[in-house]
JSON list of C-alpha atoms in Angstrom, two decimals:
[
{"chain": "S", "resi": 1, "resn": "UNK", "atom": "CA", "xyz": [16.77, 11.95, -28.58]},
{"chain": "S", "resi": 2, "resn": "UNK", "atom": "CA", "xyz": [13.47, 11.88, -27.40]},
{"chain": "S", "resi": 3, "resn": "UNK", "atom": "CA", "xyz": [10.88, 8.65, -27.29]},
{"chain": "S", "resi": 4, "resn": "UNK", "atom": "CA", "xyz": [7.51, 8.23, -27.61]},
{"chain": "S", "resi": 5, "resn": "UNK", "atom": "CA", "xyz": [5.23, 7.10, -24.80]},
{"chain": "S", "resi": 6, "resn": "UNK", "atom": "CA", "xyz": [5.86, 3.71, -25.21]},
{"chain": "S", "resi": 7, "resn": "UNK", "atom": "CA", "xyz": [9.04, 3.06, -25.18]},
{"chain": "S", "resi": 8, "resn": "UNK", "atom": "CA", "xyz": [9.42, 5.12, -21.96]},
{"chain": "S", "resi": 9, "resn": "UNK", "atom": "CA", "xyz": [6.37, 2.95, -20.78]},
{"chain": "S", "resi": 10, "resn": "UNK", "atom": "CA", "xyz": [8.80, 0.10, -21.42]},
{"chain": "S", "resi": 11, "resn": "UNK", "atom": "CA", "xyz": [12.36, 1.76, -19.96]},
{"chain": "S", "resi": 12, "resn": "UNK", "atom": "CA", "xyz": [10.37, 1.89, -16.78]},
{"chain": "S", "resi": 13, "resn": "UNK", "atom": "CA", "xyz": [8.17, -0.88, -16.55]},
{"chain": "S", "resi": 14, "resn": "UNK", "atom": "CA", "xyz": [5.39, 1.13, -16.05]},
{"chain": "S", "resi": 15, "resn": "UNK", "atom": "CA", "xyz": [1.74, 1.38, -18.03]},
{"chain": "S", "resi": 16, "resn": "UNK", "atom": "CA", "xyz": [1.46, 4.07, -21.38]},
{"chain": "S", "resi": 17, "resn": "UNK", "atom": "CA", "xyz": [-2.15, 4.71, -18.96]},
{"chain": "S", "resi": 18, "resn": "UNK", "atom": "CA", "xyz": [0.07, 5.54, -15.70]},
{"chain": "S", "resi": 19, "resn": "UNK", "atom": "CA", "xyz": [2.30, 8.41, -17.90]},
{"chain": "S", "resi": 20, "resn": "UNK", "atom": "CA", "xyz": [-1.19, 9.45, -19.56]},
{"chain": "S", "resi": 21, "resn": "UNK", "atom": "CA", "xyz": [-2.00, 10.73, -16.06]},
{"chain": "S", "resi": 22, "resn": "UNK", "atom": "CA", "xyz": [1.14, 12.24, -15.19]},
{"chain": "S", "resi": 23, "resn": "UNK", "atom": "CA", "xyz": [1.52, 14.29, -18.00]},
{"chain": "S", "resi": 24, "resn": "UNK", "atom": "CA", "xyz": [-2.45, 15.02, -17.43]},
{"chain": "S", "resi": 25, "resn": "UNK", "atom": "CA", "xyz": [-1.69, 15.95, -13.47]},
{"chain": "S", "resi": 26, "resn": "UNK", "atom": "CA", "xyz": [1.60, 18.06, -14.89]},
{"chain": "S", "resi": 27, "resn": "UNK", "atom": "CA", "xyz": [4.04, 15.72, -12.54]},
{"chain": "S", "resi": 28, "resn": "UNK", "atom": "CA", "xyz": [6.10, 14.78, -15.85]},
{"chain": "S", "resi": 29, "resn": "UNK", "atom": "CA", "xyz": [5.24, 16.61, -18.62]},
{"chain": "S", "resi": 30, "resn": "UNK", "atom": "CA", "xyz": [6.80, 15.06, -21.51]},
{"chain": "S", "resi": 31, "resn": "UNK", "atom": "CA", "xyz": [9.24, 18.12, -23.03]},
{"chain": "S", "resi": 32, "resn": "UNK", "atom": "CA", "xyz": [8.49, 17.35, -26.52]},
{"chain": "S", "resi": 33, "resn": "UNK", "atom": "CA", "xyz": [5.45, 16.80, -29.09]},
{"chain": "S", "resi": 34, "resn": "UNK", "atom": "CA", "xyz": [5.53, 14.63, -32.77]},
{"chain": "S", "resi": 35, "resn": "UNK", "atom": "CA", "xyz": [3.92, 16.84, -35.62]},
{"chain": "S", "resi": 36, "resn": "UNK", "atom": "CA", "xyz": [0.92, 14.81, -35.26]},
{"chain": "S", "resi": 37, "resn": "UNK", "atom": "CA", "xyz": [0.38, 15.84, -31.38]},
{"chain": "S", "resi": 38, "resn": "UNK", "atom": "CA", "xyz": [2.10, 12.28, -29.97]},
{"chain": "S", "resi": 39, "resn": "UNK", "atom": "CA", "xyz": [3.80, 12.13, -26.87]},
{"chain": "S", "resi": 40, "resn": "UNK", "atom": "CA", "xyz": [8.05, 12.60, -26.96]},
{"chain": "S", "resi": 41, "resn": "UNK", "atom": "CA", "xyz": [10.24, 12.22, -23.61]},
{"chain": "S", "resi": 42, "resn": "UNK", "atom": "CA", "xyz": [13.79, 13.98, -23.54]},
{"chain": "S", "resi": 43, "resn": "UNK", "atom": "CA", "xyz": [16.72, 13.00, -21.26]},
{"chain": "S", "resi": 44, "resn": "UNK", "atom": "CA", "xyz": [15.39, 15.43, -18.38]},
{"chain": "S", "resi": 45, "resn": "UNK", "atom": "CA", "xyz": [12.16, 13.79, -18.83]},
{"chain": "S", "resi": 46, "resn": "UNK", "atom": "CA", "xyz": [13.46, 10.18, -18.16]},
{"chain": "S", "resi": 47, "resn": "UNK", "atom": "CA", "xyz": [15.84, 11.33, -15.41]},
{"chain": "S", "resi": 48, "resn": "UNK", "atom": "CA", "xyz": [12.52, 13.08, -13.69]},
{"chain": "S", "resi": 49, "resn": "UNK", "atom": "CA", "xyz": [10.57, 9.87, -14.05]},
{"chain": "S", "resi": 50, "resn": "UNK", "atom": "CA", "xyz": [13.53, 7.93, -12.64]},
{"chain": "S", "resi": 51, "resn": "UNK", "atom": "CA", "xyz": [13.11, 10.08, -9.36]},
{"chain": "S", "resi": 52, "resn": "UNK", "atom": "CA", "xyz": [9.29, 10.20, -9.11]},
{"chain": "S", "resi": 53, "resn": "UNK", "atom": "CA", "xyz": [9.16, 6.13, -9.74]},
{"chain": "S", "resi": 54, "resn": "UNK", "atom": "CA", "xyz": [12.25, 6.38, -6.44]},
{"chain": "S", "resi": 55, "resn": "UNK", "atom": "CA", "xyz": [9.90, 8.59, -4.33]},
{"chain": "S", "resi": 56, "resn": "UNK", "atom": "CA", "xyz": [6.61, 5.75, -5.57]},
{"chain": "S", "resi": 57, "resn": "UNK", "atom": "CA", "xyz": [9.18, 3.52, -4.56]},
{"chain": "S", "resi": 58, "resn": "UNK", "atom": "CA", "xyz": [9.40, 5.00, -1.15]},
{"chain": "S", "resi": 59, "resn": "UNK", "atom": "CA", "xyz": [5.98, 4.93, -0.76]},
{"chain": "S", "resi": 60, "resn": "UNK", "atom": "CA", "xyz": [5.54, 8.77, -1.26]},
{"chain": "S", "resi": 61, "resn": "UNK", "atom": "CA", "xyz": [2.13, 10.43, -3.09]},
{"chain": "S", "resi": 62, "resn": "UNK", "atom": "CA", "xyz": [1.76, 11.52, -6.24]},
{"chain": "S", "resi": 63, "resn": "UNK", "atom": "CA", "xyz": [1.46, 15.47, -4.24]},
{"chain": "S", "resi": 64, "resn": "UNK", "atom": "CA", "xyz": [4.29, 14.67, -1.97]},
{"chain": "S", "resi": 65, "resn": "UNK", "atom": "CA", "xyz": [6.78, 13.61, -5.59]},
{"chain": "S", "resi": 66, "resn": "UNK", "atom": "CA", "xyz": [5.77, 16.82, -6.55]},
{"chain": "S", "resi": 67, "resn": "UNK", "atom": "CA", "xyz": [5.91, 19.71, -4.27]},
{"chain": "S", "resi": 68, "resn": "UNK", "atom": "CA", "xyz": [9.49, 17.67, -3.59]},
{"chain": "S", "resi": 69, "resn": "UNK", "atom": "CA", "xyz": [10.69, 17.86, -7.44]},
{"chain": "S", "resi": 70, "resn": "UNK", "atom": "CA", "xyz": [9.43, 21.09, -7.84]},
{"chain": "S", "resi": 71, "resn": "UNK", "atom": "CA", "xyz": [11.21, 22.64, -5.38]},
{"chain": "S", "resi": 72, "resn": "UNK", "atom": "CA", "xyz": [13.55, 25.45, -6.64]},
{"chain": "S", "resi": 73, "resn": "UNK", "atom": "CA", "xyz": [15.88, 25.61, -3.60]},
{"chain": "S", "resi": 74, "resn": "UNK", "atom": "CA", "xyz": [16.40, 21.79, -3.58]},
{"chain": "S", "resi": 75, "resn": "UNK", "atom": "CA", "xyz": [19.13, 19.98, -4.85]},
{"chain": "S", "resi": 76, "resn": "UNK", "atom": "CA", "xyz": [18.32, 17.29, -7.13]},
{"chain": "S", "resi": 77, "resn": "UNK", "atom": "CA", "xyz": [22.35, 15.38, -5.66]},
{"chain": "S", "resi": 78, "resn": "UNK", "atom": "CA", "xyz": [20.50, 15.42, -2.47]},
{"chain": "S", "resi": 79, "resn": "UNK", "atom": "CA", "xyz": [16.89, 13.92, -3.42]},
{"chain": "S", "resi": 80, "resn": "UNK", "atom": "CA", "xyz": [19.47, 10.66, -4.26]},
{"chain": "S", "resi": 81, "resn": "UNK", "atom": "CA", "xyz": [20.51, 10.93, -0.91]},
{"chain": "S", "resi": 82, "resn": "UNK", "atom": "CA", "xyz": [17.47, 10.77, 0.89]},
{"chain": "S", "resi": 83, "resn": "UNK", "atom": "CA", "xyz": [16.33, 8.61, -1.40]},
{"chain": "S", "resi": 84, "resn": "UNK", "atom": "CA", "xyz": [19.47, 6.99, -0.68]},
{"chain": "S", "resi": 85, "resn": "UNK", "atom": "CA", "xyz": [18.89, 7.27, 2.97]},
{"chain": "S", "resi": 86, "resn": "UNK", "atom": "CA", "xyz": [15.49, 4.95, 2.88]},
{"chain": "S", "resi": 87, "resn": "UNK", "atom": "CA", "xyz": [16.15, 2.82, 1.43]},
{"chain": "S", "resi": 88, "resn": "UNK", "atom": "CA", "xyz": [19.49, 1.92, 3.04]},
{"chain": "S", "resi": 89, "resn": "UNK", "atom": "CA", "xyz": [16.42, 1.45, 5.75]},
{"chain": "S", "resi": 90, "resn": "UNK", "atom": "CA", "xyz": [14.43, -0.55, 3.99]},
{"chain": "S", "resi": 91, "resn": "UNK", "atom": "CA", "xyz": [16.87, -2.85, 2.99]},
{"chain": "S", "resi": 92, "resn": "UNK", "atom": "CA", "xyz": [18.24, -3.49, 6.61]},
{"chain": "S", "resi": 93, "resn": "UNK", "atom": "CA", "xyz": [14.56, -4.57, 8.21]},
{"chain": "S", "resi": 94, "resn": "UNK", "atom": "CA", "xyz": [13.97, -6.74, 4.42]},
{"chain": "S", "resi": 95, "resn": "UNK", "atom": "CA", "xyz": [17.71, -8.07, 5.42]},
{"chain": "S", "resi": 96, "resn": "UNK", "atom": "CA", "xyz": [16.30, -9.16, 8.37]},
{"chain": "S", "resi": 97, "resn": "UNK", "atom": "CA", "xyz": [13.46, -10.63, 7.21]},
{"chain": "S", "resi": 98, "resn": "UNK", "atom": "CA", "xyz": [15.03, -13.06, 4.65]},
{"chain": "S", "resi": 99, "resn": "UNK", "atom": "CA", "xyz": [17.60, -13.87, 7.39]},
{"chain": "S", "resi": 100, "resn": "UNK", "atom": "CA", "xyz": [14.80, -14.82, 9.47]},
{"chain": "S", "resi": 101, "resn": "UNK", "atom": "CA", "xyz": [13.09, -16.96, 6.59]},
{"chain": "S", "resi": 102, "resn": "UNK", "atom": "CA", "xyz": [16.16, -18.82, 5.95]},
{"chain": "S", "resi": 103, "resn": "UNK", "atom": "CA", "xyz": [16.15, -19.59, 9.94]},
{"chain": "S", "resi": 104, "resn": "UNK", "atom": "CA", "xyz": [13.53, -21.34, 9.44]},
{"chain": "S", "resi": 105, "resn": "UNK", "atom": "CA", "xyz": [14.12, -22.58, 6.36]},
{"chain": "S", "resi": 106, "resn": "UNK", "atom": "CA", "xyz": [17.15, -24.63, 8.04]},
{"chain": "S", "resi": 107, "resn": "UNK", "atom": "CA", "xyz": [15.19, -25.71, 11.01]},
{"chain": "S", "resi": 108, "resn": "UNK", "atom": "CA", "xyz": [12.25, -26.60, 9.07]},
{"chain": "S", "resi": 109, "resn": "UNK", "atom": "CA", "xyz": [15.18, -28.99, 7.36]},
{"chain": "S", "resi": 110, "resn": "UNK", "atom": "CA", "xyz": [16.64, -30.54, 10.51]},
{"chain": "S", "resi": 111, "resn": "UNK", "atom": "CA", "xyz": [13.92, -30.70, 12.28]},
{"chain": "S", "resi": 112, "resn": "UNK", "atom": "CA", "xyz": [14.87, -27.42, 14.74]},
{"chain": "S", "resi": 113, "resn": "UNK", "atom": "CA", "xyz": [12.50, -26.41, 16.64]},
{"chain": "S", "resi": 114, "resn": "UNK", "atom": "CA", "xyz": [12.36, -22.93, 17.64]},
{"chain": "S", "resi": 115, "resn": "UNK", "atom": "CA", "xyz": [11.65, -21.49, 20.64]},
{"chain": "S", "resi": 116, "resn": "UNK", "atom": "CA", "xyz": [8.95, -18.31, 20.23]},
{"chain": "S", "resi": 117, "resn": "UNK", "atom": "CA", "xyz": [10.77, -16.05, 20.50]},
{"chain": "S", "resi": 118, "resn": "UNK", "atom": "CA", "xyz": [13.25, -17.07, 17.85]},
{"chain": "S", "resi": 119, "resn": "UNK", "atom": "CA", "xyz": [10.82, -17.28, 15.35]},
{"chain": "S", "resi": 120, "resn": "UNK", "atom": "CA", "xyz": [8.34, -14.17, 15.58]},
{"chain": "S", "resi": 121, "resn": "UNK", "atom": "CA", "xyz": [11.80, -11.77, 16.82]},
{"chain": "S", "resi": 122, "resn": "UNK", "atom": "CA", "xyz": [12.60, -10.23, 13.31]},
{"chain": "S", "resi": 123, "resn": "UNK", "atom": "CA", "xyz": [8.43, -8.67, 14.18]},
{"chain": "S", "resi": 124, "resn": "UNK", "atom": "CA", "xyz": [9.40, -7.25, 16.64]},
{"chain": "S", "resi": 125, "resn": "UNK", "atom": "CA", "xyz": [6.98, -6.83, 20.08]},
{"chain": "S", "resi": 126, "resn": "UNK", "atom": "CA", "xyz": [3.79, -6.42, 18.30]},
{"chain": "S", "resi": 127, "resn": "UNK", "atom": "CA", "xyz": [1.16, -9.09, 20.93]},
{"chain": "S", "resi": 128, "resn": "UNK", "atom": "CA", "xyz": [-1.35, -10.77, 19.00]},
{"chain": "S", "resi": 129, "resn": "UNK", "atom": "CA", "xyz": [-3.24, -11.07, 21.96]},
{"chain": "S", "resi": 130, "resn": "UNK", "atom": "CA", "xyz": [-2.89, -7.65, 24.21]},
{"chain": "S", "resi": 131, "resn": "UNK", "atom": "CA", "xyz": [-4.46, -6.46, 20.51]},
{"chain": "S", "resi": 132, "resn": "UNK", "atom": "CA", "xyz": [-7.33, -8.44, 21.07]},
{"chain": "S", "resi": 133, "resn": "UNK", "atom": "CA", "xyz": [-7.90, -7.10, 23.95]},
{"chain": "S", "resi": 134, "resn": "UNK", "atom": "CA", "xyz": [-7.26, -3.69, 22.95]},
{"chain": "S", "resi": 135, "resn": "UNK", "atom": "CA", "xyz": [-10.01, -3.80, 20.20]},
{"chain": "S", "resi": 136, "resn": "UNK", "atom": "CA", "xyz": [-12.71, -5.66, 22.82]},
{"chain": "S", "resi": 137, "resn": "UNK", "atom": "CA", "xyz": [-11.67, -2.84, 25.55]},
{"chain": "S", "resi": 138, "resn": "UNK", "atom": "CA", "xyz": [-12.20, -0.91, 22.47]},
{"chain": "S", "resi": 139, "resn": "UNK", "atom": "CA", "xyz": [-15.41, -1.92, 21.13]},
{"chain": "S", "resi": 140, "resn": "UNK", "atom": "CA", "xyz": [-16.52, -4.56, 22.75]},
{"chain": "S", "resi": 141, "resn": "UNK", "atom": "CA", "xyz": [-19.46, -2.43, 23.48]},
{"chain": "S", "resi": 142, "resn": "UNK", "atom": "CA", "xyz": [-20.61, -1.65, 20.15]},
{"chain": "S", "resi": 143, "resn": "UNK", "atom": "CA", "xyz": [-23.02, -3.24, 18.33]},
{"chain": "S", "resi": 144, "resn": "UNK", "atom": "CA", "xyz": [-20.60, -4.44, 15.02]},
{"chain": "S", "resi": 145, "resn": "UNK", "atom": "CA", "xyz": [-18.39, -6.18, 17.57]},
{"chain": "S", "resi": 146, "resn": "UNK", "atom": "CA", "xyz": [-20.58, -8.21, 19.11]},
{"chain": "S", "resi": 147, "resn": "UNK", "atom": "CA", "xyz": [-22.29, -8.95, 15.56]},
{"chain": "S", "resi": 148, "resn": "UNK", "atom": "CA", "xyz": [-18.32, -9.95, 13.89]},
{"chain": "S", "resi": 149, "resn": "UNK", "atom": "CA", "xyz": [-17.68, -11.58, 18.05]},
{"chain": "S", "resi": 150, "resn": "UNK", "atom": "CA", "xyz": [-21.46, -13.42, 16.85]},
{"chain": "S", "resi": 151, "resn": "UNK", "atom": "CA", "xyz": [-20.44, -14.82, 13.37]},
{"chain": "S", "resi": 152, "resn": "UNK", "atom": "CA", "xyz": [-16.75, -15.32, 13.97]},
{"chain": "S", "resi": 153, "resn": "UNK", "atom": "CA", "xyz": [-17.49, -17.37, 16.55]},
{"chain": "S", "resi": 154, "resn": "UNK", "atom": "CA", "xyz": [-18.44, -20.17, 14.44]},
{"chain": "S", "resi": 155, "resn": "UNK", "atom": "CA", "xyz": [-15.71, -19.90, 11.72]},
{"chain": "S", "resi": 156, "resn": "UNK", "atom": "CA", "xyz": [-14.11, -23.14, 11.55]},
{"chain": "S", "resi": 157, "resn": "UNK", "atom": "CA", "xyz": [-9.89, -23.01, 9.86]},
{"chain": "S", "resi": 158, "resn": "UNK", "atom": "CA", "xyz": [-11.31, -23.20, 6.66]},
{"chain": "S", "resi": 159, "resn": "UNK", "atom": "CA", "xyz": [-12.82, -20.74, 6.72]},
{"chain": "S", "resi": 160, "resn": "UNK", "atom": "CA", "xyz": [-10.62, -18.58, 7.58]},
{"chain": "S", "resi": 161, "resn": "UNK", "atom": "CA", "xyz": [-8.05, -19.32, 5.45]},
{"chain": "S", "resi": 162, "resn": "UNK", "atom": "CA", "xyz": [-10.39, -18.51, 2.67]},
{"chain": "S", "resi": 163, "resn": "UNK", "atom": "CA", "xyz": [-11.73, -15.23, 4.06]},
{"chain": "S", "resi": 164, "resn": "UNK", "atom": "CA", "xyz": [-8.03, -13.82, 4.26]},
{"chain": "S", "resi": 165, "resn": "UNK", "atom": "CA", "xyz": [-6.65, -15.29, 0.72]},
{"chain": "S", "resi": 166, "resn": "UNK", "atom": "CA", "xyz": [-9.98, -12.94, -0.07]},
{"chain": "S", "resi": 167, "resn": "UNK", "atom": "CA", "xyz": [-9.37, -10.08, 1.98]},
{"chain": "S", "resi": 168, "resn": "UNK", "atom": "CA", "xyz": [-6.15, -10.40, 0.18]},
{"chain": "S", "resi": 169, "resn": "UNK", "atom": "CA", "xyz": [-6.86, -10.10, -3.00]},
{"chain": "S", "resi": 170, "resn": "UNK", "atom": "CA", "xyz": [-8.43, -7.06, -2.18]},
{"chain": "S", "resi": 171, "resn": "UNK", "atom": "CA", "xyz": [-5.17, -5.79, -1.05]},
{"chain": "S", "resi": 172, "resn": "UNK", "atom": "CA", "xyz": [-3.62, -6.85, -3.88]},
{"chain": "S", "resi": 173, "resn": "UNK", "atom": "CA", "xyz": [-6.28, -5.19, -6.01]},
{"chain": "S", "resi": 174, "resn": "UNK", "atom": "CA", "xyz": [-5.47, -1.62, -4.33]},
{"chain": "S", "resi": 175, "resn": "UNK", "atom": "CA", "xyz": [-2.09, -1.80, -4.01]},
{"chain": "S", "resi": 176, "resn": "UNK", "atom": "CA", "xyz": [-1.74, -2.54, -7.92]},
{"chain": "S", "resi": 177, "resn": "UNK", "atom": "CA", "xyz": [-3.73, 0.42, -8.56]},
{"chain": "S", "resi": 178, "resn": "UNK", "atom": "CA", "xyz": [-1.56, 2.38, -6.49]},
{"chain": "S", "resi": 179, "resn": "UNK", "atom": "CA", "xyz": [1.73, 0.80, -8.25]},
{"chain": "S", "resi": 180, "resn": "UNK", "atom": "CA", "xyz": [0.11, 2.62, -11.61]},
{"chain": "S", "resi": 181, "resn": "UNK", "atom": "CA", "xyz": [-0.39, 6.04, -10.17]},
{"chain": "S", "resi": 182, "resn": "UNK", "atom": "CA", "xyz": [-4.52, 5.72, -10.70]},
{"chain": "S", "resi": 183, "resn": "UNK", "atom": "CA", "xyz": [-5.55, 8.34, -7.87]},
{"chain": "S", "resi": 184, "resn": "UNK", "atom": "CA", "xyz": [-7.22, 7.36, -5.13]},
{"chain": "S", "resi": 185, "resn": "UNK", "atom": "CA", "xyz": [-10.08, 8.93, -6.13]},
{"chain": "S", "resi": 186, "resn": "UNK", "atom": "CA", "xyz": [-11.09, 7.28, -9.11]},
{"chain": "S", "resi": 187, "resn": "UNK", "atom": "CA", "xyz": [-13.52, 5.54, -9.85]},
{"chain": "S", "resi": 188, "resn": "UNK", "atom": "CA", "xyz": [-11.04, 1.69, -9.61]},
{"chain": "S", "resi": 189, "resn": "UNK", "atom": "CA", "xyz": [-9.91, 2.42, -6.72]},
{"chain": "S", "resi": 190, "resn": "UNK", "atom": "CA", "xyz": [-13.62, 3.83, -5.40]},
{"chain": "S", "resi": 191, "resn": "UNK", "atom": "CA", "xyz": [-14.80, 0.79, -6.85]},
{"chain": "S", "resi": 192, "resn": "UNK", "atom": "CA", "xyz": [-12.25, -1.76, -4.60]},
{"chain": "S", "resi": 193, "resn": "UNK", "atom": "CA", "xyz": [-13.02, 0.21, -1.34]},
{"chain": "S", "resi": 194, "resn": "UNK", "atom": "CA", "xyz": [-16.77, -0.29, -2.36]},
{"chain": "S", "resi": 195, "resn": "UNK", "atom": "CA", "xyz": [-15.15, -4.40, -2.23]},
{"chain": "S", "resi": 196, "resn": "UNK", "atom": "CA", "xyz": [-13.88, -3.76, 0.82]},
{"chain": "S", "resi": 197, "resn": "UNK", "atom": "CA", "xyz": [-15.77, -2.24, 2.65]},
{"chain": "S", "resi": 198, "resn": "UNK", "atom": "CA", "xyz": [-18.78, -5.19, 1.55]},
{"chain": "S", "resi": 199, "resn": "UNK", "atom": "CA", "xyz": [-16.30, -8.21, 2.48]},
{"chain": "S", "resi": 200, "resn": "UNK", "atom": "CA", "xyz": [-16.25, -6.74, 6.23]},
{"chain": "S", "resi": 201, "resn": "UNK", "atom": "CA", "xyz": [-19.64, -6.43, 6.03]},
{"chain": "S", "resi": 202, "resn": "UNK", "atom": "CA", "xyz": [-20.14, -10.25, 4.77]},
{"chain": "S", "resi": 203, "resn": "UNK", "atom": "CA", "xyz": [-17.44, -11.27, 6.84]},
{"chain": "S", "resi": 204, "resn": "UNK", "atom": "CA", "xyz": [-18.27, -10.17, 9.90]},
{"chain": "S", "resi": 205, "resn": "UNK", "atom": "CA", "xyz": [-20.42, -7.08, 10.63]},
{"chain": "S", "resi": 206, "resn": "UNK", "atom": "CA", "xyz": [-22.34, -4.22, 9.55]},
{"chain": "S", "resi": 207, "resn": "UNK", "atom": "CA", "xyz": [-19.71, -1.59, 7.97]},
{"chain": "S", "resi": 208, "resn": "UNK", "atom": "CA", "xyz": [-21.61, 1.06, 7.59]},
{"chain": "S", "resi": 209, "resn": "UNK", "atom": "CA", "xyz": [-19.95, 3.96, 5.11]},
{"chain": "S", "resi": 210, "resn": "UNK", "atom": "CA", "xyz": [-19.44, 6.19, 8.31]},
{"chain": "S", "resi": 211, "resn": "UNK", "atom": "CA", "xyz": [-17.82, 2.82, 9.78]},
{"chain": "S", "resi": 212, "resn": "UNK", "atom": "CA", "xyz": [-15.51, 1.96, 7.05]},
{"chain": "S", "resi": 213, "resn": "UNK", "atom": "CA", "xyz": [-14.38, 5.89, 7.00]},
{"chain": "S", "resi": 214, "resn": "UNK", "atom": "CA", "xyz": [-13.67, 5.94, 10.58]},
{"chain": "S", "resi": 215, "resn": "UNK", "atom": "CA", "xyz": [-12.24, 2.41, 9.80]},
{"chain": "S", "resi": 216, "resn": "UNK", "atom": "CA", "xyz": [-9.64, 4.74, 7.25]},
{"chain": "S", "resi": 217, "resn": "UNK", "atom": "CA", "xyz": [-8.50, 7.13, 9.65]},
{"chain": "S", "resi": 218, "resn": "UNK", "atom": "CA", "xyz": [-7.20, 4.18, 11.60]},
{"chain": "S", "resi": 219, "resn": "UNK", "atom": "CA", "xyz": [-5.18, 2.68, 9.24]},
{"chain": "S", "resi": 220, "resn": "UNK", "atom": "CA", "xyz": [-3.59, 5.71, 9.13]},
{"chain": "S", "resi": 221, "resn": "UNK", "atom": "CA", "xyz": [-3.02, 6.88, 12.77]},
{"chain": "S", "resi": 222, "resn": "UNK", "atom": "CA", "xyz": [-2.68, 3.37, 14.25]},
{"chain": "S", "resi": 223, "resn": "UNK", "atom": "CA", "xyz": [0.81, 2.24, 13.62]},
{"chain": "S", "resi": 224, "resn": "UNK", "atom": "CA", "xyz": [0.37, -0.52, 13.90]},
{"chain": "S", "resi": 225, "resn": "UNK", "atom": "CA", "xyz": [-2.73, -1.42, 11.17]},
{"chain": "S", "resi": 226, "resn": "UNK", "atom": "CA", "xyz": [-0.02, 1.13, 9.04]},
{"chain": "S", "resi": 227, "resn": "UNK", "atom": "CA", "xyz": [2.81, -1.08, 9.13]},
{"chain": "S", "resi": 228, "resn": "UNK", "atom": "CA", "xyz": [0.18, -3.95, 7.89]},
{"chain": "S", "resi": 229, "resn": "UNK", "atom": "CA", "xyz": [-0.41, -2.10, 4.63]},
{"chain": "S", "resi": 230, "resn": "UNK", "atom": "CA", "xyz": [2.48, -0.93, 4.01]},
{"chain": "S", "resi": 231, "resn": "UNK", "atom": "CA", "xyz": [4.44, -4.08, 4.00]},
{"chain": "S", "resi": 232, "resn": "UNK", "atom": "CA", "xyz": [1.71, -5.18, 1.04]},
{"chain": "S", "resi": 233, "resn": "UNK", "atom": "CA", "xyz": [2.78, -1.43, -0.74]},
{"chain": "S", "resi": 234, "resn": "UNK", "atom": "CA", "xyz": [4.29, 1.38, 0.74]},
{"chain": "S", "resi": 235, "resn": "UNK", "atom": "CA", "xyz": [1.99, 4.20, 0.60]},
{"chain": "S", "resi": 236, "resn": "UNK", "atom": "CA", "xyz": [-0.68, 1.75, 0.60]},
{"chain": "S", "resi": 237, "resn": "UNK", "atom": "CA", "xyz": [-1.89, 2.79, 4.16]},
{"chain": "S", "resi": 238, "resn": "UNK", "atom": "CA", "xyz": [-2.42, 6.38, 2.87]},
{"chain": "S", "resi": 239, "resn": "UNK", "atom": "CA", "xyz": [-4.34, 5.71, -0.01]},
{"chain": "S", "resi": 240, "resn": "UNK", "atom": "CA", "xyz": [-6.53, 3.31, 1.44]},
{"chain": "S", "resi": 241, "resn": "UNK", "atom": "CA", "xyz": [-7.91, 5.82, 3.43]},
{"chain": "S", "resi": 242, "resn": "UNK", "atom": "CA", "xyz": [-8.43, 8.20, 0.74]},
{"chain": "S", "resi": 243, "resn": "UNK", "atom": "CA", "xyz": [-10.24, 5.96, -1.38]},
{"chain": "S", "resi": 244, "resn": "UNK", "atom": "CA", "xyz": [-12.35, 4.67, 1.45]},
{"chain": "S", "resi": 245, "resn": "UNK", "atom": "CA", "xyz": [-13.20, 8.42, 2.33]},
{"chain": "S", "resi": 246, "resn": "UNK", "atom": "CA", "xyz": [-14.15, 9.32, -1.73]},
{"chain": "S", "resi": 247, "resn": "UNK", "atom": "CA", "xyz": [-15.86, 6.21, -2.02]},
{"chain": "S", "resi": 248, "resn": "UNK", "atom": "CA", "xyz": [-18.13, 7.63, 1.19]},
{"chain": "S", "resi": 249, "resn": "UNK", "atom": "CA", "xyz": [-18.36, 10.39, -0.21]},
{"chain": "S", "resi": 250, "resn": "UNK", "atom": "CA", "xyz": [-19.57, 9.16, -3.97]},
{"chain": "S", "resi": 251, "resn": "UNK", "atom": "CA", "xyz": [-22.35, 6.85, -2.11]},
{"chain": "S", "resi": 252, "resn": "UNK", "atom": "CA", "xyz": [-23.61, 9.88, 0.32]}
]
């Protein structure tokens, strides 16, 4: 039994373009072709696709997925065991988050005021005030920091809400490309990276390509930034960095 690329895309909930891309890079090459040359996928191909999508959902980049699946010494059972452990850890964190949301909903329904500790305990020990102080310590003497402080000082609450929504939309577009398996150095991803750079330039400070690539590196190197992007989509921090670097190379 074999299936067309359209059928497999429907089974897996991904796009035909994603399957074509996986074929082009050798990650998932269909085992059969029709007389007309169209892709046909067998059961073994579907098993491999399931493994690919498991790893992608866990945030593994495509090159690492290929290395894991093509390891001749790898045990298929070990793949499932590793994925199970990673998923179990994520499920545990999501359950904590869900419990915190339920607690907040119940407290609001009963008009009970939560303490600051109760409101934020699920987010760990991240201290926004400490981070702001660190930002000033690291970049306070730079022109970019001074320009950002000057611009944002006049922002109203509505300004912050509007800018936050615009920035979130950029991140969601980048996350969608990652989910579709579009390469970070593709035109589509680089275009979103350029939009990201221009947004920063328009809202905060003159964000040169050099500064932008530095931000991308920080998204991966600083676990607090990484956590922010990983919460949007696993693997997004690295994907953002790579797209931002590719975009800088394209323009410079």
